[in-house]
Each structure stands twice: as C-alpha cells, then as structure tokens.
Coordinates of C-alpha atoms in Angstrom, one line a residue:
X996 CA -16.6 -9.8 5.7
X997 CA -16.9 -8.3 2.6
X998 CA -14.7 -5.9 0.9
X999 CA -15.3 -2.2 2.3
X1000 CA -14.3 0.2 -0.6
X1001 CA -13.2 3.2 0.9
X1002 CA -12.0 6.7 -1.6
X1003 CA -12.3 6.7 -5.2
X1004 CA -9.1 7.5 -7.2
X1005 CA -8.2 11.5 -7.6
X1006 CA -7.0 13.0 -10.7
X1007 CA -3.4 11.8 -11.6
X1008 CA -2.0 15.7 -12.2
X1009 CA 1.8 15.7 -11.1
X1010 CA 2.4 19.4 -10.5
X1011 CA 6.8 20.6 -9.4
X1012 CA 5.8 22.6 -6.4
X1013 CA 9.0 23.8 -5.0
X1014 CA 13.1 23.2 -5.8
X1015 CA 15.0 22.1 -2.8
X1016 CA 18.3 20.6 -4.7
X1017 CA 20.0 21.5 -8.2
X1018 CA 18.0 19.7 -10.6
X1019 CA 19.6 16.5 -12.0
X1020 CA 19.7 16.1 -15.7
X1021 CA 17.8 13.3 -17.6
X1022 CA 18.0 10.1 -16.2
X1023 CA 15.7 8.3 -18.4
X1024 CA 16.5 4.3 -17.7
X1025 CA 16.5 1.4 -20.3
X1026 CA 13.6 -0.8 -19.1
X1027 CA 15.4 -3.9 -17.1
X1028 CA 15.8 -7.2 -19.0
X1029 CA 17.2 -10.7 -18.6
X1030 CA 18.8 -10.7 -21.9
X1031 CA 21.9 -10.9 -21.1
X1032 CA 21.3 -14.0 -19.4
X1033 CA 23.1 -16.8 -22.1
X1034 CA 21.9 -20.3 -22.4
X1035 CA 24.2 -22.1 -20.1
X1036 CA 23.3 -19.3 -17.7
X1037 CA 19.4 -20.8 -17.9
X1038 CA 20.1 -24.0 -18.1
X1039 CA 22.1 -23.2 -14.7
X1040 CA 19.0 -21.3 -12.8
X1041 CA 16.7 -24.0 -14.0
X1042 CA 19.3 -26.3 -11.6
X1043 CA 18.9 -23.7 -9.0
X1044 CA 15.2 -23.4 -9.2
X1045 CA 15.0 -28.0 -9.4
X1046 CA 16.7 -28.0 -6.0
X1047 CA 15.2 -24.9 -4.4
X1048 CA 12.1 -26.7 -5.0
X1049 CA 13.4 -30.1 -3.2
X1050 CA 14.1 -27.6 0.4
X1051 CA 10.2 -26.9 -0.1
X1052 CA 8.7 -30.7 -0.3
X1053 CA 11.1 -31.5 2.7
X1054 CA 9.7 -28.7 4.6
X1055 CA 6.3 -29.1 4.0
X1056 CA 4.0 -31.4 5.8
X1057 CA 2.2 -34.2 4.2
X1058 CA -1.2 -34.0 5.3
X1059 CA -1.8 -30.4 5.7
X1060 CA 0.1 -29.1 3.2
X1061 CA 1.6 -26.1 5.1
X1062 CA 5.2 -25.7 5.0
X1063 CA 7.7 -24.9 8.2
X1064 CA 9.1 -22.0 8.8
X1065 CA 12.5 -23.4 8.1
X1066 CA 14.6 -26.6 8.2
X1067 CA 18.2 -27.8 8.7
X1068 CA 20.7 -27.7 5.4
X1069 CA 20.1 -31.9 5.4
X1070 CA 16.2 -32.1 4.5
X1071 CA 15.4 -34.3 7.0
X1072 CA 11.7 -34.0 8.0
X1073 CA 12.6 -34.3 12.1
X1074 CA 14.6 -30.7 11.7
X1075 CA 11.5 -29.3 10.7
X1076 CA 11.0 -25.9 12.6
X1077 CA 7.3 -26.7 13.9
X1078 CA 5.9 -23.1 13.2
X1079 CA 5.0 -21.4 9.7
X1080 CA 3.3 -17.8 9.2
X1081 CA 0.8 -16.8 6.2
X1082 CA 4.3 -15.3 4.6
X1083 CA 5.7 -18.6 4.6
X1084 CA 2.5 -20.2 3.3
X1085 CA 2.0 -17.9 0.8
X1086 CA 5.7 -18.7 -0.5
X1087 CA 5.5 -22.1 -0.9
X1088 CA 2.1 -21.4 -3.0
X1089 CA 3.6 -18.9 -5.6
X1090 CA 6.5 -21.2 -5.5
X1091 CA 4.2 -24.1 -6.1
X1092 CA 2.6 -21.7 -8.8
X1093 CA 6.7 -21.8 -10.5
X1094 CA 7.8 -25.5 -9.9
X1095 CA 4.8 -26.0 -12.2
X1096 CA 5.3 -23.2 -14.9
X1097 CA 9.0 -24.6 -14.8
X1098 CA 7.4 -27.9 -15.4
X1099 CA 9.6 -29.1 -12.2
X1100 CA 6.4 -30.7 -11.1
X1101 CA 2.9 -31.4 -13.0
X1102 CA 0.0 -29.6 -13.6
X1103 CA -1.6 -33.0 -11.6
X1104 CA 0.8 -32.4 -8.1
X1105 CA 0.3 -28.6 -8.3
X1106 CA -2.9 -29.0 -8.3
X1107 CA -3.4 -31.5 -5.5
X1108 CA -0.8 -29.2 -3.1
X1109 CA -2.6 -26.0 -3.8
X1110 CA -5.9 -28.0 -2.7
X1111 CA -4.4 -29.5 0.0
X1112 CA -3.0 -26.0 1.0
X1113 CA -6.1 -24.2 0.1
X1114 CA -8.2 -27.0 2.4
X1115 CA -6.2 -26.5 5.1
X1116 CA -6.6 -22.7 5.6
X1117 CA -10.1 -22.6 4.7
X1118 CA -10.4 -24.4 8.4
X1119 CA -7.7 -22.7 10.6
X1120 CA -8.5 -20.4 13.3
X1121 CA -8.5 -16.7 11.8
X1122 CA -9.5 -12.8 13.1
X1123 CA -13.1 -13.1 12.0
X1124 CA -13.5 -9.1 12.1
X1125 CA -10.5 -8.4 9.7
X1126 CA -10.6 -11.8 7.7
X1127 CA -6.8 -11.7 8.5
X1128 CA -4.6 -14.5 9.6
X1129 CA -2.7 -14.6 12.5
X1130 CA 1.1 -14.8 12.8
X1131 CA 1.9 -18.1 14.2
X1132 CA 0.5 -21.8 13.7
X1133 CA 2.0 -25.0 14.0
X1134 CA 2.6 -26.2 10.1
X1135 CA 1.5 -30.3 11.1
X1136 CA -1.8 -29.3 12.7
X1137 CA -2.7 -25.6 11.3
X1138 CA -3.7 -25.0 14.6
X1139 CA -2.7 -21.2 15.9
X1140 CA 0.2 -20.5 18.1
X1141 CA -0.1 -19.5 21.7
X1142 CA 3.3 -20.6 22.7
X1143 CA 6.4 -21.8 20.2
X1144 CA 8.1 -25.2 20.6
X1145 CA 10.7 -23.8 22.7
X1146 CA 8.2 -22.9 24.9
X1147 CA 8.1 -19.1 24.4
X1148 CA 4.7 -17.8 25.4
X1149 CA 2.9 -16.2 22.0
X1150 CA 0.6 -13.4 21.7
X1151 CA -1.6 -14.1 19.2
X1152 CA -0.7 -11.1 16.4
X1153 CA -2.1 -9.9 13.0
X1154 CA 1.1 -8.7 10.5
X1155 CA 0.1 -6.5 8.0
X1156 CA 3.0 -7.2 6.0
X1157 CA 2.7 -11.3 6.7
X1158 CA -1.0 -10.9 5.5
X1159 CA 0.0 -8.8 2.4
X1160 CA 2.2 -11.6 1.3
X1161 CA 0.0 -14.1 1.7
X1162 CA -2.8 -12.3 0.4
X1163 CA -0.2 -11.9 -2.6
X1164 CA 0.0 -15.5 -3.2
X1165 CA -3.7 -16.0 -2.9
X1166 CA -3.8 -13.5 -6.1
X1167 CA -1.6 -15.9 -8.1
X1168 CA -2.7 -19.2 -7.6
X1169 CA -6.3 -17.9 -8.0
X1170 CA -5.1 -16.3 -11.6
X1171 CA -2.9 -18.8 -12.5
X1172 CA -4.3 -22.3 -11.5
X1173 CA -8.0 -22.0 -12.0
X1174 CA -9.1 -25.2 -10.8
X1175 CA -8.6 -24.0 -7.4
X1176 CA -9.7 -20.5 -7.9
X1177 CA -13.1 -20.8 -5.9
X1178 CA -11.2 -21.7 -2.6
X1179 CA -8.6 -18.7 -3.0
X1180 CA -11.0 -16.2 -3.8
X1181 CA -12.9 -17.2 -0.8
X1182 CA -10.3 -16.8 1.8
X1183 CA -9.3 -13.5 -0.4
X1184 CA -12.8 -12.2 0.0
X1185 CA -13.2 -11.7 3.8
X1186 CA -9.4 -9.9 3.9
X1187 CA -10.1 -6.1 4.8
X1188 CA -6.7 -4.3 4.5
X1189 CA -8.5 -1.4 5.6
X1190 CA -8.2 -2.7 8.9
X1191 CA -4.3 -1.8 8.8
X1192 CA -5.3 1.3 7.2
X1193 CA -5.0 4.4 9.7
X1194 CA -7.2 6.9 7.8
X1195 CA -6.9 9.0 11.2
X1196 CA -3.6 9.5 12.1
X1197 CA -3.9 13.0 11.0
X1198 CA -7.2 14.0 12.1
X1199 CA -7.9 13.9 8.6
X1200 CA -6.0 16.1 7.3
X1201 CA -4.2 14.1 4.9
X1202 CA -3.9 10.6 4.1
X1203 CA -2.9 8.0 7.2
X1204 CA -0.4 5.2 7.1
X1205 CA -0.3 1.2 7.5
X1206 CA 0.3 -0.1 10.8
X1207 CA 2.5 -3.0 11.4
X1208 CA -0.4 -4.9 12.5
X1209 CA -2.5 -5.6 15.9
X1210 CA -3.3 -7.6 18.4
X1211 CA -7.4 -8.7 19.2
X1212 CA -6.2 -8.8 22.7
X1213 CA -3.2 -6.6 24.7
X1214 CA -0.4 -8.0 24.3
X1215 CA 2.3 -8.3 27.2
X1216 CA 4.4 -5.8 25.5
X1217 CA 3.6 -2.1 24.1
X1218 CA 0.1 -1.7 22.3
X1219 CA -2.1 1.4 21.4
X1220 CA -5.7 0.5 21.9
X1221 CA -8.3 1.5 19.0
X1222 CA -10.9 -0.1 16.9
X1223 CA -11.6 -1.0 13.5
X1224 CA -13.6 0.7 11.0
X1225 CA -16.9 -2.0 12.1
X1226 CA -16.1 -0.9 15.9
X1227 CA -14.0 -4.1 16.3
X1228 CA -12.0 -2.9 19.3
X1229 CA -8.3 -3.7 19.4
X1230 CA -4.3 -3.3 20.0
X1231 CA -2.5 -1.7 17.3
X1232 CA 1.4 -1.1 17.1
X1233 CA 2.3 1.9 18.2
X1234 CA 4.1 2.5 14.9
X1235 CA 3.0 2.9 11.2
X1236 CA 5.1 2.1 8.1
X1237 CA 6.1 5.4 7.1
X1238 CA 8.7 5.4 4.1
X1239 CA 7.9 4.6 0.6
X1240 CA 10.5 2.0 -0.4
X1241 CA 10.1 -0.9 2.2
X1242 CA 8.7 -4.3 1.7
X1243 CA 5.1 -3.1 3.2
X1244 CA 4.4 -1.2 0.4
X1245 CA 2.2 -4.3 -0.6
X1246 CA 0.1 -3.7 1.6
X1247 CA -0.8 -0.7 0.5
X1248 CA -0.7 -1.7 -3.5
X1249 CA -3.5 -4.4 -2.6
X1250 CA -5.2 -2.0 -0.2
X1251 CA -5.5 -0.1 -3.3
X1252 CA -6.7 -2.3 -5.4
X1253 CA -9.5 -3.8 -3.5
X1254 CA -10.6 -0.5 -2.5
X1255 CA -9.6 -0.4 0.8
X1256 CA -6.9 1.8 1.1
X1257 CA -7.6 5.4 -0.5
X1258 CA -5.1 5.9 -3.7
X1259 CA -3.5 8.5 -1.9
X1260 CA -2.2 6.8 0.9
X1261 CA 0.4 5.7 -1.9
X1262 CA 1.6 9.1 -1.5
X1263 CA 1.6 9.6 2.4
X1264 CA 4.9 8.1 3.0
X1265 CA 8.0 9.4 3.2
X1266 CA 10.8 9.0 0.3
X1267 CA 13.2 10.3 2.8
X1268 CA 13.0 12.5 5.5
X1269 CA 13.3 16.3 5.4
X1270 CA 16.6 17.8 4.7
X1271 CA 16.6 19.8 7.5
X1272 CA 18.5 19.7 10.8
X1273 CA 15.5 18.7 12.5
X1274 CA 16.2 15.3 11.0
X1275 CA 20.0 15.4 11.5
X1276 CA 19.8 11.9 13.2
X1277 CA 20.5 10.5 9.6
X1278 CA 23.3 9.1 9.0
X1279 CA 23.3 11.6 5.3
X1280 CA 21.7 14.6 4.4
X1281 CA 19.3 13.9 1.2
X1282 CA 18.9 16.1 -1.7
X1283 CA 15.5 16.6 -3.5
X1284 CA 13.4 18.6 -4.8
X1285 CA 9.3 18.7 -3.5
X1286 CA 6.9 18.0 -6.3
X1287 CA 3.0 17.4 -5.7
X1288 CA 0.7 13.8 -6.7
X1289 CA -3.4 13.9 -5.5
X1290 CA -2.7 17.0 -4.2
X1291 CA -0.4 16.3 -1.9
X1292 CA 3.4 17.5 -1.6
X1293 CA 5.8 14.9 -1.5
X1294 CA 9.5 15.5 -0.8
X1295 CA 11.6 13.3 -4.0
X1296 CA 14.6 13.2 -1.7
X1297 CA 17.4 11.0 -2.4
X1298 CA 20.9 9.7 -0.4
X1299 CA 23.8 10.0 -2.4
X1300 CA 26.0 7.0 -2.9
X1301 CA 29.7 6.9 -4.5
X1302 CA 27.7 9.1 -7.6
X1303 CA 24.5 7.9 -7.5
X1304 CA 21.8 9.7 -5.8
X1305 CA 19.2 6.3 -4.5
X1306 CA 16.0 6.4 -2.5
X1307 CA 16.8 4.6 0.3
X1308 CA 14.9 1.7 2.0
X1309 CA 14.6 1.6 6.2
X1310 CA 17.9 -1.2 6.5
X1311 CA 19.3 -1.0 2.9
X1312 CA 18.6 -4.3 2.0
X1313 CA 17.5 -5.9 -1.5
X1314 CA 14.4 -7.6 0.4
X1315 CA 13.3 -4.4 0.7
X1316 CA 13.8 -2.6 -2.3
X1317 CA 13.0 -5.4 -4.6
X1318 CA 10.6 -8.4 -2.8
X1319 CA 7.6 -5.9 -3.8
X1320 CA 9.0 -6.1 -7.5
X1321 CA 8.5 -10.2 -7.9
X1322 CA 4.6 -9.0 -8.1
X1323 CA 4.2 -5.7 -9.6
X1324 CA 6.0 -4.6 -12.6
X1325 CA 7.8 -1.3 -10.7
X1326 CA 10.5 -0.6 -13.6
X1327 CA 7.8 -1.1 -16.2
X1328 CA 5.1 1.3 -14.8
X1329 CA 7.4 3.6 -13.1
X1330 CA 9.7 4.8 -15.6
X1331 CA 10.5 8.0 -13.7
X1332 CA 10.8 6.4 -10.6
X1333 CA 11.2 2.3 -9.7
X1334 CA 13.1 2.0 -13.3
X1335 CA 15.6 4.3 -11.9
X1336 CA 15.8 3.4 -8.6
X1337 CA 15.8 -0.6 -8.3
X1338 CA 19.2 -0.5 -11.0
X1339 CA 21.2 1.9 -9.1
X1340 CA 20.1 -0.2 -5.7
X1341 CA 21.5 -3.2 -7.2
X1342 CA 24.5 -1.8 -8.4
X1343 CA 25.2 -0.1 -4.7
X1344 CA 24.8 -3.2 -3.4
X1345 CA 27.5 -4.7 -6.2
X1346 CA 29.9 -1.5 -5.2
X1347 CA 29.3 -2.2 -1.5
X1348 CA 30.6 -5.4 -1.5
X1349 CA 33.3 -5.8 -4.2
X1350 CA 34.8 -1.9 -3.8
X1351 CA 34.0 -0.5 -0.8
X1352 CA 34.2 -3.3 1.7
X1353 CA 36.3 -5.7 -0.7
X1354 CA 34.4 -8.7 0.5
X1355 CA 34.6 -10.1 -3.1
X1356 CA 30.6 -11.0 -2.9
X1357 CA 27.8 -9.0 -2.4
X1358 CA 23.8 -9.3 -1.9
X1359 CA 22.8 -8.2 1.8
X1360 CA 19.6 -8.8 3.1
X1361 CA 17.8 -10.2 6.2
X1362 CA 18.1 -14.1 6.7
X1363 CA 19.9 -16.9 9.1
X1364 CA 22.8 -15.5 10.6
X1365 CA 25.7 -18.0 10.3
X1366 CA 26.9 -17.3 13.4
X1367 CA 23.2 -17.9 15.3
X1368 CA 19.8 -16.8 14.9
X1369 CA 18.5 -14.5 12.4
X1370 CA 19.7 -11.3 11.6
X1371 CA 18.5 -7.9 8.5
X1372 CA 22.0 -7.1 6.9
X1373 CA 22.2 -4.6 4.5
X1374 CA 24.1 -1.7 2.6
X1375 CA 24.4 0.6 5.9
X1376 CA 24.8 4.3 3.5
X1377 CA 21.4 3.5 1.2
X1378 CA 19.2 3.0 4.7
X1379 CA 17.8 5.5 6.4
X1380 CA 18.0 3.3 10.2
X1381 CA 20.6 5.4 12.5
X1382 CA 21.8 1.9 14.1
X1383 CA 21.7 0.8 10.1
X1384 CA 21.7 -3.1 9.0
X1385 CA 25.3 -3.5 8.3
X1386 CA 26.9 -6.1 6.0
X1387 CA 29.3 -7.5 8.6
X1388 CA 29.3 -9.6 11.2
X1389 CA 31.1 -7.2 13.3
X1390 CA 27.9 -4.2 12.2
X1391 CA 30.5 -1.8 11.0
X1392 CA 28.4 1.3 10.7
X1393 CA 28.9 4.3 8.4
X1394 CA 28.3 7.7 9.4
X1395 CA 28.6 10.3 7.0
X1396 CA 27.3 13.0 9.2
X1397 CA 24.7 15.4 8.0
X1398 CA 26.1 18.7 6.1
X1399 CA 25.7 21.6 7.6
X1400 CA 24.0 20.3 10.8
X1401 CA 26.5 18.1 12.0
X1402 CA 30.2 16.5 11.4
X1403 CA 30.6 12.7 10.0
X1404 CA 31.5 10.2 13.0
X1405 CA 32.3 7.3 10.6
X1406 CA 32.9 7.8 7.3
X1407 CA 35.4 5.4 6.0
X1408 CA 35.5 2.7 8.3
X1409 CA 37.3 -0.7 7.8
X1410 CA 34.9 -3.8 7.4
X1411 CA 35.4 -7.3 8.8
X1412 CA 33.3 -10.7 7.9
X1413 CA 30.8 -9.8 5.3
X1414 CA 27.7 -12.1 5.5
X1415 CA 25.8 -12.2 2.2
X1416 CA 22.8 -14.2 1.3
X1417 CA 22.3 -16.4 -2.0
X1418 CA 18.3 -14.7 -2.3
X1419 CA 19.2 -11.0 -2.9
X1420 CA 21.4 -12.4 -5.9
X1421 CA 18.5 -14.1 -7.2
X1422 CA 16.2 -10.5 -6.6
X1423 CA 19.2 -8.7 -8.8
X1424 CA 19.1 -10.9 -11.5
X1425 CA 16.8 -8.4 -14.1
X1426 CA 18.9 -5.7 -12.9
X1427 CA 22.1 -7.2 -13.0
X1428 CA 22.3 -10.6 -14.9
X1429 CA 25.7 -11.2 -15.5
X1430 CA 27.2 -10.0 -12.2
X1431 CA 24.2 -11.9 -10.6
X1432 CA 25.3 -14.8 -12.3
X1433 CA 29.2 -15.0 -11.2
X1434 CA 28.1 -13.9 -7.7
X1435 CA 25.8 -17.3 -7.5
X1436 CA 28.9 -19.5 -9.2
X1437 CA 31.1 -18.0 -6.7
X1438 CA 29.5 -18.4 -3.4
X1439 CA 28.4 -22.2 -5.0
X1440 CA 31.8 -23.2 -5.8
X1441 CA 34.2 -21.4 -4.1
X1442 CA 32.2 -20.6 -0.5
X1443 CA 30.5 -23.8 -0.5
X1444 CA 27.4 -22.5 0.2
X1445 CA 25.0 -25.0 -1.6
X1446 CA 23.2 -27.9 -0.3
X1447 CA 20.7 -30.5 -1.2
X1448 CA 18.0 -27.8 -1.2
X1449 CA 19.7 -24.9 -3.2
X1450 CA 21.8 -22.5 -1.6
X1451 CA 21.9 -22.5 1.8
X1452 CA 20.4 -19.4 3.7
X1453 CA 23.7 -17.2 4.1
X1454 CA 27.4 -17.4 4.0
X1455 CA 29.9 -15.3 5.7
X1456 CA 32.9 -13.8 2.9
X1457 CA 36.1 -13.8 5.2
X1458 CA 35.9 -16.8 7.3
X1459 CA 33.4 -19.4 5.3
X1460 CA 31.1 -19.6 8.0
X1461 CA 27.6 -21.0 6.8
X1462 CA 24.1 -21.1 7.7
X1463 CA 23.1 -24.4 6.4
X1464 CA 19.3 -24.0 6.8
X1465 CA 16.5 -23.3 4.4
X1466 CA 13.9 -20.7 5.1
X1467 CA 10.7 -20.7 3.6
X1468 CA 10.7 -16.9 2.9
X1469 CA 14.4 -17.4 1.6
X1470 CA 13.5 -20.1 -0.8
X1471 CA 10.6 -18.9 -1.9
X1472 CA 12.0 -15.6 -3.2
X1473 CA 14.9 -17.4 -4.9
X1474 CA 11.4 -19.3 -6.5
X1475 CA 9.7 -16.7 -7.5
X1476 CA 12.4 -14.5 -9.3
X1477 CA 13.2 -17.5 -10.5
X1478 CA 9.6 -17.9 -12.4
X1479 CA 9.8 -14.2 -13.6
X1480 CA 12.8 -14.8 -15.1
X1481 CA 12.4 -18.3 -16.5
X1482 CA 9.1 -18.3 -16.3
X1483 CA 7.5 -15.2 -18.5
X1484 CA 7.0 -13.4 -15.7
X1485 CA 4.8 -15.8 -14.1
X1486 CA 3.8 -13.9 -11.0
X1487 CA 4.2 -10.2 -11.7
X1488 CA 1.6 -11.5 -14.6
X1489 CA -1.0 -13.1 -12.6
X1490 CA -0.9 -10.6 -10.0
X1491 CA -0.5 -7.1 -11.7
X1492 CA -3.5 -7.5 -14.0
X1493 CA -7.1 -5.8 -13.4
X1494 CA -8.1 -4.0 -10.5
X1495 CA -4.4 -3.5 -10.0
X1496 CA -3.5 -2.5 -12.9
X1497 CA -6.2 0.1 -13.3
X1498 CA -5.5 1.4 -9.9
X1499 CA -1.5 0.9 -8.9
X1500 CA -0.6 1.7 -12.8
X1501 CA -1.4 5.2 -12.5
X1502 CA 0.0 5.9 -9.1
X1503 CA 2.9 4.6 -10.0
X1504 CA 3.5 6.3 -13.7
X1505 CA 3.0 9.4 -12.6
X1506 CA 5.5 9.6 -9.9
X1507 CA 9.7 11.2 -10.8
X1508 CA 11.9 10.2 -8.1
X1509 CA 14.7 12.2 -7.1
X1510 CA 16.9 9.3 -7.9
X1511 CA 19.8 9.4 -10.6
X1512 CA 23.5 8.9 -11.5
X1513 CA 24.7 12.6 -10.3
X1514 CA 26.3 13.3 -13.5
X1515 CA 23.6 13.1 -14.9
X1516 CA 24.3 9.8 -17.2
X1517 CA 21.4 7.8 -18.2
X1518 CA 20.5 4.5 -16.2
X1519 CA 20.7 1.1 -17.1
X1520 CA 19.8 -2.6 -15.9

C-alpha cells in the first residue's frame, strides 16, 4: 500500500477567542541548550553511552538482528526475554544510528546491523492492509507472537504508538545511513497511519483522534468493530488518544507528514480538560484561556504546580512529555508552547523529588519496577490520570481537589520509597544539565544502580532496592538523548527535515500554551 494523502494544510491564523483565566505575563523562554554541560561532564556521558551500547549487543540476536525486549542486569545471552515489539526494534536502530555517530562502533558494523535488521523485517509476517507491524514476535526467529514464552495466549495487535516509533527509526537510518536507505524506505512506504486515524469520531464535524491501535481479528477482550479507509474490516480500541502532551503525539506528527493524518487533527486533542465541574474528577482545576488554530477552538489550559502553571501529560511522567522531543525539535519550533512547557516539566520533576517528597533523586517514568514487573511512575500533580502514576512504591496519591466544585482529599501527603529511573535523567539533560548530571553521579555511586550495560532500569531512593535489567525501550532512550546531545542532534536532525518540517513546523509555531512561571518570570532550560 501506498501512501493515501488525506487534507491539505489550512491557513496557520492563530486568532484569542475567548479569556477564561487572568492572562499570564510574558513568558518568553531561552531556547534549551547543553552548554552547561563541562568537559568532564562529556567525557562522562560518552562512558554512559559505551556501556548502554554493550546492554544492546547482548540483547540482540546474532542472526536476525532483532533485539529482546529486555535482559537480566548480567548480559548473559540465556536471560534474553524471547519477545521484542517494532518499539524495541526501532530503538536499537536509532541507537545503532548513535553508537556510530559516537564512533562507539564503525561505519562497517552499523552498516552490517542495520542490514541485517532491515533484512529481517523485510520478511516477517505483517497487517498487509495497514503496512503496519504487529505487537509481538519472538526476536531469534522474527516470527509473530501468538502466545509469549510463559505461555500467555496472544492476540495478535497493531499499536499505533509501537508502529509510530518504529516508523520513527525507519526515518533515521533511512536519512542518516544511506547505504541502507532502499530497504527502509520500503518498509516505510506501505505504513498508512491513516489507518489509526479516526476521521469519524465526530460525524465530521471536526477533526477525529488516534486510536491506540486494532486488532485484524476480535480479540478476547473489549473491541469496537469498524473498517479501514480501503474497507479492511477490523477491531479497534475502544479508546482514542485524546490529550496533546503524551508520547502518541508521533503518531500524529508522522501522520502529518506523510499526508495521512489531516493537519488539524494536531489540534483535536485536549491540552487539559475543561475547567468546569463537569470535569471535577481531576485531581486540580486548570486555568487557561481558549484561543483558536485551523479554525478550531482549543482550550490552553494548564495545572498549576508549586508556581508554575504546566500542561500536563496523562501519568506525569518524562516519557511522556519528552520521548516525542528526541525526534522533533519541540522547544525550537514551539517557542510559545514546547520551549515553555518541557523546562518547567523537568524542573517539577526536580522539585518533586528533592523538595516535596525529599527522596533526594528524581526522574519518574514508566520502566521495571524493582520490586516486580513493570510499572508508569510519575509526578502524580502534573497528570491528569485520577488514579495518577505516583513516584512511590507505596502510590501515594495527591489530591488537590477541584476549586469551587469540590474539597481536596489529599493534599499534602507523606511519601515513602521513591522509585526513579536512570532514562528520564538522560531525557532532562537539555533542560536541566547540571542537575541532570549529579542526579546520574548519585544514583551511579551512591545507589548502586549501574551495571555492565549502563544503568540499570530503576532504583528505589529509601531502601536501595534495584531492578537490575535492561530494557530495550529504556536503553534506547538513554541512546538517543545521548546522540542529541553528544552527537549534534543526530536524530532530531535526520528526522525533522522535509515533509516534516514543512508540515509539523507550522503547527507547531503557531501554537501559545497556557503554560508559565505564575509570576510571570521568564523561563529557562
């Protein structure tokens, strides 16, 4: 399949429609930079990125050149997890794309993974209708998953987000090792985002959302039967991805790109929810005002946070607000908004953990859980979730209560075991260098949480408690901030050129969140 352009671009007039908040003053933010960053301190990362890189040629198999899932904190090649997802191969490509612009590995190996990769994939089993691969395969064969190695049963499932990711990836190595450019475009060519694309969830009456994905056949859980734009019949998830600032914003900046999500779905999600007591099940009441993009009115509302007023991802978590950043240049095209927004994230995050719940480390975001399995923390007050991803093991939750609708049930509660994980610090480092910097040192040295592959996947503050394994998703965001960084902005450049450029660029310039210090001072990385 082909790509199916859908709507052309509208005119990029911004209008303020209505006020429903005091206006802040000018919050005009210094553009984020890693100069602050000394020497020592990249001589240092350069270590980090050398052993991040050694977790990825343990987990990856030899012959197929797919990477597991994850593996155990000692390398060995038997503790491999026996599954992998088109997220996790897309991060060991764009991390293959760094270990070579880092000149960890040569321009000789690169290339002879990213074929090996690239050959793999262009045989696996994939939805021919949608181009789109599924969730589950086993990394030593490539064949798809119908039931893990535990012996879970699997229904076969297409992720929008996994598929964005991926289709990420695909967009760097393509740009950034030509040599095997004709094999990525190929598998890039028959991927139809439109077919996440809802374009009738409101009868047309303004732009749809992304759903989280579908299943060809129903599932044994929920589904919502539909079909595909071609008349491809299938089993959608019953729910779409409806705020702005959450990791599946990808989706719809390469929807977008490729013409296959109009430009105005960019607008369609929510930056919070009304402030109305119709939405009192918040956990805050935002403040905003409503301005209008394409035509359509957009609520800039905004959570307030110990003075600063932040758009809020779904959990809190620095996956979220900053994972879509290693590839598009947000602070650099959104001055008004992303430039404002991603600094004040970070430095809740930094208050969270150091002031407010005196863990003495910070940087919460999904990954292993030390005490078992795999768990999303977060910053509890900057997500929007009612349950919240919490930053302790205990999932203290904070409830501010919603003025004038309803009282606060938990607003200054006592924390316990803070977990953080080593990749969020690695996502702050534009944003926060220095603090960044000591946060890494401290959880090396002190918690103990480093291994022969990097840091290991999480650590918990209080009682030391460690989750010595290595995810591929983990490592592979520690890579690729570390090849922005270190690297000249190796992926955000081979990604954000071109079609998205001309597209995303204006979307995003146009934009003024309703994000700020509340007293008005100006922000900085």
């Amino acid at each position: 399949m082909r790509l199916r352009p859908l709507l052309a671009a509208a005119t990029a007039a911004c209008l303020l429609t209505a006020v429903a908040a005091p206006a802040m003053a000018d919050s005009t933010p210094v553009p984020p930079t890693s100069s602050k960053l000394t020497g020592a301190d990249r001589a240092q990362l350069t270590k980090y990125a050398v052993d991040t890189w050694k977790s990825f040629a343990a987990m990856t198999d030899e012959k197929t050149g797919l990477p597991a899932d994850n593996i155990e904190g000692d390398l060995a090649a038997g503790s491999r997890s026996g599954y992998t997802s088109p997220t996790n191969i897309g991060a060991y490509m764009w991390s293959t794309v760094v270990a070579e612009k880092l000149e960890i590995i040569g321009h000789a190996e690169a290339h002879a993974r990213l074929a090996r990769t690239l050959g793999t994939l262009s045989t696996m089993e994939k939805h021919t209708p949608s181009g789109m691969f599924y969730n589950w395969y086993d990394e030593a064969t490539g064949k798809k998953l119908t039931t893990f190695p535990g012996g879970d049963a699997v229904d076969p499932f297409l992720s929008s987000v996994d598929n964005g990711w991926f289709a990420a990836a695909l967009m760097v190595v393509s740009k950034a090792e030509p040599s095997v450019r004709p094999q990525a475009e190929a598998i890039l060519a028959d991927m139809d985002f439109g077919a996440f694309y809802d374009l009738n969830q409101f009868g047309g009456t303004r732009p749809g959302m992304v759903y989280g994905g579908f299943w060809p056949d129903k599932p044994a859980g929920t589904a919502c039967p539909g079909t595909l734009a071609n008349g491809t019949p299938v089993q959608f998830t019953c729910n779409h991805y409806d705020i702005l600032d959450s990791e599946p914003r990808i989706v719809t900046y390469l929807g977008i790109a490729r013409g296959q999500i109009p430009a105005t779905a960019y607008f369609a999600t929510s930056r919070t929810f009304p402030a109305s007591c119709d939405w009192s099940w918040l956990e805050t009441r935002p403040v905003g005002v409503t301005r209008n993009y394409l035509g359509l009115n957009v609520f800039e509302g905004a959570f307030g946070y110990r003075g600063m007023n932040i758009v809020p991802t779904w959990g809190g978590t620095m996956f979220e607000e900053l994972m879509p950043d290693l590839f598009i240049p947000e602070a650099a095209w959104g001055t008004k908004s992303w430039a404002i927004n991603h600094p004040l994230a970070v430095r809740a995050q930094i208050e969270h953990g150091m002031d407010q719940a005196k863990y003495g480390y910070w940087g919460f975001s999904p990954a292993s859980d030390p005490f078992g399995g795999y768990r999303e923390y977060g910053v509890d007050e900057i997500g929007m979730s009612p349950d919240g991803y919490t930053s302790d093991r205990e999932r203290t939750n904070v409830d501010n209560g919603y003025a004038g609708c309803r009282e606060a049930t938990n607003p200054t509660p006592t924390f316990g075991d803070g977990v953080v994980t080593p990749h969020a610090s690695f996502l702050a480092l534009p944003y926060a260098p220095r603090e960044s910097m000591d946060n890494l040192a401290g959880m090396k040295t002190k918690l103990k949480a480093y291994g022969p592959g990097g840091f290991y996947d999480s650590v918990a503050t209080r009682s030391g408690t460690i989750a010595k394994r290595y995810l591929s998703l983990d490592q592979g965001i520690v890579m690729g901030a570390l090849g922005n960084v270190l690297g000249e902005n190796v992926l955000k450049d081979a990604f954000s050129t071109g079609a998205v450029e001309r597209t995303v660029r204006p979307l995003i310039a146009q934009e003024q969140f309703g994000s700020g210090y509340a007293d008005g001072r100006p922000v900085t990385p």
